[in-house]
């Protein structure tokens, strides 16, 4: 990022981790400690075919677009990060002379980090694609580098990751709790769906249904009125594979209430949330949600009822506000209508409807927030930041949550030709 968005959102709370065990390439072992002291720039990191992370101290680390990474761009790898190989993508670094160098294919592939929730990437990895290769899976790849024998990532901390950290979702405990819940609710399809999401996708909100705490998922809609470029549950392109399976049924009101009410009454910091990654747009089932909210509130006034939504229909949302919805979390990639439309490709609604839905939430006293999908090189453009600030002022938003866009540039560029030069320049590389 160019620093503009960081100045708007930056709340750095860096976490220190134990020193990682990096291996230098054999040629680099001949470098003296004096050379390491003089070279203070971040080094290139790559992944060998065997899956080992190594540093190349003769090359400076680059971000996508041949941007040299500086120490100021980086934080130590946060706890919960996943290091990833980028198959068929050659690692790229910069020589001391300033010349760009692509590493040999025999050495291995480019490396990237997949950040835990609570951290927002600021730079994409640099690499050169091998011709004729398949698209990468839909993950939020972040640039990585090494300094002083430690691994770093281009990111900032933008949220408290405690409730999303992998250590809060112990696998052996989750498996036991899933078995117990499925035995207690053998005919509830919501329980079966979120057992699949919790165990197969490690979805935190699905897992919370079984742990009985925090924000719990309730998926309700197999259909959608948008065709998001980076949709994680349904892709129209034949060569792109969605990382999740789309919900195939519409739950009954009784199924919803059966799992939601105990959670609202008993869970710590209880939230039940309609609208999950495994489904389409929950507002298409607004009548069912409306009935479920009324039924839940007839039984308990505890906890928070939330909807994650594209906020595409103000009238439907008004009915949910009137029924007792407590919070709305709308998804957007931009405060600019042209950018929004290019990514979401809405069917039967516009960005003006999204803004109207949020204004109605403000007027109804419903807590409104957005999930802002972040993609370095687009979201930090001055035009985008100005549009976002205007959007916040106009709608009375209470909270902005930054989320890394889990998509790939080739997919975005294919569907979003209006994303100007920054996108067009990367089409060939991806």
mmCIF file of N, CA and C in Angstrom, residues 185-193 217-220 249-263 288-289 291-293 295-296:
data_model
loop_
_atom_site.group_PDB
_atom_site.id
_atom_site.type_symbol
_atom_site.label_atom_id
_atom_site.label_comp_id
_atom_site.label_asym_id
_atom_site.label_seq_id
_atom_site.Cartn_x
_atom_site.Cartn_y
_atom_site.Cartn_z
ATOM 1 N N UNK A 185 -29.212 -33.316 17.791
ATOM 2 C CA UNK A 185 -30.098 -32.750 16.762
ATOM 3 C C UNK A 185 -29.937 -33.549 15.463
ATOM 4 N N UNK A 186 -30.350 -34.804 15.457
ATOM 5 C CA UNK A 186 -30.063 -35.671 14.302
ATOM 6 C C UNK A 186 -30.764 -35.253 13.011
ATOM 7 N N UNK A 187 -31.840 -34.489 13.104
ATOM 8 C CA UNK A 187 -32.609 -34.131 11.914
ATOM 9 C C UNK A 187 -32.455 -32.655 11.527
ATOM 10 N N UNK A 188 -31.603 -31.927 12.239
ATOM 11 C CA UNK A 188 -31.435 -30.508 11.950
ATOM 12 C C UNK A 188 -30.362 -30.330 10.876
ATOM 13 N N UNK A 189 -30.768 -29.854 9.720
ATOM 14 C CA UNK A 189 -29.834 -29.735 8.593
ATOM 15 C C UNK A 189 -28.825 -28.608 8.788
ATOM 16 N N UNK A 190 -29.171 -27.608 9.593
ATOM 17 C CA UNK A 190 -28.199 -26.549 9.887
ATOM 18 C C UNK A 190 -27.016 -27.123 10.648
ATOM 19 N N UNK A 191 -27.299 -27.987 11.615
ATOM 20 C CA UNK A 191 -26.229 -28.626 12.380
ATOM 21 C C UNK A 191 -25.345 -29.452 11.448
ATOM 22 N N UNK A 192 -25.955 -30.212 10.542
ATOM 23 C CA UNK A 192 -25.179 -31.036 9.614
ATOM 24 C C UNK A 192 -24.331 -30.172 8.677
ATOM 25 N N UNK A 193 -24.910 -29.089 8.162
ATOM 26 C CA UNK A 193 -24.177 -28.202 7.258
ATOM 27 C C UNK A 193 -22.974 -27.583 7.945
ATOM 28 N N UNK A 217 -22.779 -19.268 13.196
ATOM 29 C CA UNK A 217 -23.295 -19.195 11.833
ATOM 30 C C UNK A 217 -24.682 -19.808 11.718
ATOM 31 N N UNK A 218 -25.510 -19.185 10.864
ATOM 32 C CA UNK A 218 -26.762 -19.795 10.417
ATOM 33 C C UNK A 218 -26.885 -19.518 8.919
ATOM 34 N N UNK A 219 -26.609 -20.516 8.108
ATOM 35 C CA UNK A 219 -26.724 -20.381 6.656
ATOM 36 C C UNK A 219 -28.155 -20.704 6.233
ATOM 37 N N UNK A 220 -28.724 -19.863 5.349
ATOM 38 C CA UNK A 220 -30.140 -20.031 5.002
ATOM 39 C C UNK A 220 -30.437 -19.972 3.507
ATOM 40 N N UNK A 249 -29.888 -26.358 0.473
ATOM 41 C CA UNK A 249 -31.249 -26.434 1.003
ATOM 42 C C UNK A 249 -31.610 -25.120 1.683
ATOM 43 N N UNK A 250 -32.901 -24.944 1.942
ATOM 44 C CA UNK A 250 -33.393 -23.795 2.700
ATOM 45 C C UNK A 250 -33.927 -24.320 4.030
ATOM 46 N N UNK A 251 -33.314 -23.971 5.149
ATOM 47 C CA UNK A 251 -33.774 -24.509 6.433
ATOM 48 C C UNK A 251 -35.146 -23.967 6.808
ATOM 49 N N UNK A 252 -35.865 -24.727 7.616
ATOM 50 C CA UNK A 252 -37.155 -24.268 8.121
ATOM 51 C C UNK A 252 -36.945 -23.294 9.274
ATOM 52 N N UNK A 253 -37.999 -22.566 9.603
ATOM 53 C CA UNK A 253 -37.933 -21.666 10.754
ATOM 54 C C UNK A 253 -37.633 -22.457 12.020
ATOM 55 N N UNK A 254 -38.241 -23.627 12.154
ATOM 56 C CA UNK A 254 -38.005 -24.451 13.348
ATOM 57 C C UNK A 254 -36.548 -24.880 13.453
ATOM 58 N N UNK A 255 -35.923 -25.237 12.326
ATOM 59 C CA UNK A 255 -34.509 -25.616 12.352
ATOM 60 C C UNK A 255 -33.652 -24.445 12.814
ATOM 61 N N UNK A 256 -33.974 -23.246 12.349
ATOM 62 C CA UNK A 256 -33.211 -22.061 12.744
ATOM 63 C C UNK A 256 -33.356 -21.800 14.232
ATOM 64 N N UNK A 257 -34.595 -21.758 14.695
ATOM 65 C CA UNK A 257 -34.869 -21.419 16.096
ATOM 66 C C UNK A 257 -34.311 -22.480 17.035
ATOM 67 N N UNK A 258 -34.352 -23.732 16.611
ATOM 68 C CA UNK A 258 -33.906 -24.838 17.451
ATOM 69 C C UNK A 258 -32.443 -24.701 17.859
ATOM 70 N N UNK A 259 -31.599 -24.210 16.957
ATOM 71 C CA UNK A 259 -30.177 -24.074 17.286
ATOM 72 C C UNK A 259 -29.827 -22.672 17.770
ATOM 73 N N UNK A 260 -30.624 -21.677 17.355
ATOM 74 C CA UNK A 260 -30.278 -20.291 17.681
ATOM 75 C C UNK A 260 -30.623 -19.916 19.111
ATOM 76 N N UNK A 261 -31.788 -20.321 19.589
ATOM 77 C CA UNK A 261 -32.232 -19.888 20.918
ATOM 78 C C UNK A 261 -31.299 -20.375 22.029
ATOM 79 N N UNK A 262 -30.899 -21.654 22.070
ATOM 80 C CA UNK A 262 -29.953 -22.066 23.119
ATOM 81 C C UNK A 262 -28.648 -21.279 23.076
ATOM 82 N N UNK A 263 -28.197 -20.943 21.873
ATOM 83 C CA UNK A 263 -26.958 -20.171 21.756
ATOM 84 C C UNK A 263 -27.150 -18.769 22.321
ATOM 85 N N UNK A 288 -38.355 -15.819 5.695
ATOM 86 C CA UNK A 288 -38.021 -16.872 6.652
ATOM 87 C C UNK A 288 -37.196 -16.306 7.804
ATOM 88 N N UNK A 289 -36.261 -15.430 7.490
ATOM 89 C CA UNK A 289 -35.459 -14.807 8.545
ATOM 90 C C UNK A 289 -36.340 -13.949 9.444
ATOM 91 N N UNK A 291 -39.517 -14.349 10.151
ATOM 92 C CA UNK A 291 -40.270 -15.240 11.029
ATOM 93 C C UNK A 291 -39.377 -15.810 12.126
ATOM 94 N N UNK A 292 -38.144 -16.165 11.758
ATOM 95 C CA UNK A 292 -37.220 -16.745 12.736
ATOM 96 C C UNK A 292 -36.834 -15.728 13.802
ATOM 97 N N UNK A 293 -36.580 -14.481 13.398
ATOM 98 C CA UNK A 293 -36.227 -13.439 14.374
ATOM 99 C C UNK A 293 -37.366 -13.234 15.366
ATOM 100 N N UNK A 295 -39.680 -15.362 16.202
ATOM 101 C CA UNK A 295 -39.789 -16.542 17.063
ATOM 102 C C UNK A 295 -38.691 -16.566 18.116
ATOM 103 N N UNK A 296 -37.473 -16.177 17.726
ATOM 104 C CA UNK A 296 -36.369 -16.130 18.694
ATOM 105 C C UNK A 296 -36.647 -15.109 19.783
#
